[in-house]
mmCIF file of C-alpha atoms in Angstrom:
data_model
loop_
_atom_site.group_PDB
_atom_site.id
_atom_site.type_symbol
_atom_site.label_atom_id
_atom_site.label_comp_id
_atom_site.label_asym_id
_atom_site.label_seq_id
_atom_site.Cartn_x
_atom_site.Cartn_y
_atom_site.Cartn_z
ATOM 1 C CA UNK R 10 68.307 45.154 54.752
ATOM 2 C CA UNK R 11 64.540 46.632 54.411
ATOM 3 C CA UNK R 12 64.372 49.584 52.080
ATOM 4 C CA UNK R 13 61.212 51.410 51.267
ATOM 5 C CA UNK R 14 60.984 53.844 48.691
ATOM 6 C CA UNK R 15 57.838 56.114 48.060
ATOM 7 C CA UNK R 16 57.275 57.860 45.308
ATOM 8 C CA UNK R 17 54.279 60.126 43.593
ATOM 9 C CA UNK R 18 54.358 62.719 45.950
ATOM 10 C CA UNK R 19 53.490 66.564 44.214
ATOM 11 C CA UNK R 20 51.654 69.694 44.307
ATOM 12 C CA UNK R 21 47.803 69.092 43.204
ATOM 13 C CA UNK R 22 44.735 71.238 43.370
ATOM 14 C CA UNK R 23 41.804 70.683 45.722
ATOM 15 C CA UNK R 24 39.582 68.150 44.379
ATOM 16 C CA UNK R 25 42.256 66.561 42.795
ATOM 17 C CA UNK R 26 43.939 62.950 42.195
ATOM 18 C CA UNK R 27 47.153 61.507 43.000
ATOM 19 C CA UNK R 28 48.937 57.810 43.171
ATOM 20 C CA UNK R 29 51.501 57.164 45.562
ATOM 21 C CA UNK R 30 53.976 54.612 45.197
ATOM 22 C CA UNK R 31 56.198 52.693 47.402
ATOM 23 C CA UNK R 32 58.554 50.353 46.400
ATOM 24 C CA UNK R 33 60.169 47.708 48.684
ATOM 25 C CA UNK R 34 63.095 45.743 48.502
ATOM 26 C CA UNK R 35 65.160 43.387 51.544
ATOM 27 C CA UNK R 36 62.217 41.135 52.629
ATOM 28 C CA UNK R 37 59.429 38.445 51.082
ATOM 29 C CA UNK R 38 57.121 41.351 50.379
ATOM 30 C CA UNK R 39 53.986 39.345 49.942
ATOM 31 C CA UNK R 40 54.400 38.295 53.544
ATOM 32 C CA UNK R 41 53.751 41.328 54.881
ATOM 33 C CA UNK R 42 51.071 43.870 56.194
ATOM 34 C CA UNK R 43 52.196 47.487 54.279
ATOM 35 C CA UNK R 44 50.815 50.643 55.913
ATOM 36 C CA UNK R 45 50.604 54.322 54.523
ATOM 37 C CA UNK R 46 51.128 56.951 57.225
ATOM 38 C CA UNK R 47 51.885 61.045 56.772
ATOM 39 C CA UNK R 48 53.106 64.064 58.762
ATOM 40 C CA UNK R 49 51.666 67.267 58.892
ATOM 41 C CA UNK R 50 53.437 70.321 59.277
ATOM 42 C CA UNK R 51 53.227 70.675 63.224
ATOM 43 C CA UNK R 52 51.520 67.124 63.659
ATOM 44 C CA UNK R 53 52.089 63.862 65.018
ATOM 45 C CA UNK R 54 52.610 61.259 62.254
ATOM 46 C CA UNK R 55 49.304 59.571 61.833
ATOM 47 C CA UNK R 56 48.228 56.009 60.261
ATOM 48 C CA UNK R 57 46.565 56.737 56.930
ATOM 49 C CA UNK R 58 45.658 52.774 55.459
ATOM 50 C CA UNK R 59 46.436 49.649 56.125
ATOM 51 C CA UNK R 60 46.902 46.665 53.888
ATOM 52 C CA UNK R 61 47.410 42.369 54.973
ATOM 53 C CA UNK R 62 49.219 40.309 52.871
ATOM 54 C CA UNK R 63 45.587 38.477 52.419
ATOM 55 C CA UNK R 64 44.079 42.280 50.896
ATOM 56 C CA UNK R 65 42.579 43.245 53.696
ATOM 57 C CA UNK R 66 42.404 46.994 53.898
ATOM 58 C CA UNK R 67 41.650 49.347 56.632
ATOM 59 C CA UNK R 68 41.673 53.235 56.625
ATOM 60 C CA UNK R 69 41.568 56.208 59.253
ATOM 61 C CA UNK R 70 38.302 57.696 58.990
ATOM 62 C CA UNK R 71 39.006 60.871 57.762
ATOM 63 C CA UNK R 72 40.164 59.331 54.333
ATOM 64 C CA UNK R 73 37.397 56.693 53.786
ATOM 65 C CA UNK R 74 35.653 56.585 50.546
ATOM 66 C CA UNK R 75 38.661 58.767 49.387
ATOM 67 C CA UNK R 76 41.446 56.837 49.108
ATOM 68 C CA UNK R 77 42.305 53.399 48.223
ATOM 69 C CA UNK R 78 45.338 51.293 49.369
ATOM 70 C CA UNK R 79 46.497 48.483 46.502
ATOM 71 C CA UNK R 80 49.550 46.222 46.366
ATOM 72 C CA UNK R 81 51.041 44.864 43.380
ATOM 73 C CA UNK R 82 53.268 41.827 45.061
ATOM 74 C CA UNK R 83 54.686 40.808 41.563
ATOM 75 C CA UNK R 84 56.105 44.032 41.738
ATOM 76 C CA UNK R 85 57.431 44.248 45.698
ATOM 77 C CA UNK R 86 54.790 47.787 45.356
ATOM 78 C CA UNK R 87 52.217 49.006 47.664
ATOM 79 C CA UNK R 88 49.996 52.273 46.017
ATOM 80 C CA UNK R 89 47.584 54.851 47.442
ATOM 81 C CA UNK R 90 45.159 56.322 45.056
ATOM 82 C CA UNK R 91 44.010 59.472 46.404
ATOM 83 C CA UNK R 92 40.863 61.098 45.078
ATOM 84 C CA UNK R 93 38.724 63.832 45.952
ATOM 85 C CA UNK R 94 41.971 65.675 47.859
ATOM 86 C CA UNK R 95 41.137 68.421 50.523
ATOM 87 C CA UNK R 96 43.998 70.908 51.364
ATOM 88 C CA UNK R 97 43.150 69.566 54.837
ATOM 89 C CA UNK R 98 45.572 66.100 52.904
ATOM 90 C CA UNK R 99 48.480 67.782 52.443
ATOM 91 C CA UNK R 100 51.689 65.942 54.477
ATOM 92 C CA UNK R 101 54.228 64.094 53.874
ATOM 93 C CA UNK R 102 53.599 60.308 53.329
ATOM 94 C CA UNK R 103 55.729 57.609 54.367
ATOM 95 C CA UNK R 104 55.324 53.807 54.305
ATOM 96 C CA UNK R 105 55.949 51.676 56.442
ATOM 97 C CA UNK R 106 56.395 47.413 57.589
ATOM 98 C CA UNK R 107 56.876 46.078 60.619
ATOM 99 C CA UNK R 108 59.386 43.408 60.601
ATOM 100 C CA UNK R 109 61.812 42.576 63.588
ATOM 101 C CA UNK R 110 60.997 46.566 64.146
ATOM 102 C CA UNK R 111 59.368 49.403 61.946
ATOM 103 C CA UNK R 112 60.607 50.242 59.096
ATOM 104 C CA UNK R 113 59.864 53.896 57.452
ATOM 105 C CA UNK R 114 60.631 54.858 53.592
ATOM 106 C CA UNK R 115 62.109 58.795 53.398
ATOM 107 C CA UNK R 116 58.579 60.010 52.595
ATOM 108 C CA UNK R 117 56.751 62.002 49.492
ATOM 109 C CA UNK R 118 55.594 65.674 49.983
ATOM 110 C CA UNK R 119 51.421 66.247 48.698
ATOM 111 C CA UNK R 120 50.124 69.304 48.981
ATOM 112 C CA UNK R 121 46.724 70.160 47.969
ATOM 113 C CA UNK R 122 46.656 73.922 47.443
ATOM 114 C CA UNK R 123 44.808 76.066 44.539
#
């Protein structure tokens, strides 16, 4: 059984840093694309980064030269270092693998606020 756990998730001023974590356990991890989404209060969910099991990485504009997606496949953990937050950020982020259907982790609350 897939499980996804994220982790990292806290209050942080504008301009700010954060690392998100999310741990996954139930499949060959290193086989697999990982993605970062979040949910805004009153929002769709929205794709935040992408990363292949080869590295590639792919972002939604609005994060681009702000965030970077990482995985550590020694340690079944995909990361998202986020940098320069705007309050415009603040969700909740969930991971996420497709495998024989989507899988979602529970999700980690930022909010950027002074």
């Amino acid at each position: 059984q897939v499980q996804l756990v994220e982790s990292g998730g806290c209050l942080v001023q504008p301009g700010g840093s954060l690392r998100l974590s999310c741990t996954a356990s139930g499949l060959i991890f290193s086989t697999y694309a990982m993605r970062w989404y979040r949910q805004a209060p009153g929002k769709q969910r929205e794709f935040v980064a992408l990363i292949t099991e080869g590295m590639i990485t792919n972002y939604v504009e609005a994060v681009k030269g702000r965030f970077t997606i990482s995985r550590d496949n020694a340690k079944n953990t995909m990361y998202l270092q986020m940098d320069s937050l705007k309050p415009e950020d603040t969700a909740v982020y969930y991971c996420a693998v497709l495998t024989k259907g989507i899988y979602w982790g529970q999700g980690t609350q930022v909010t950027v606020s002074s």
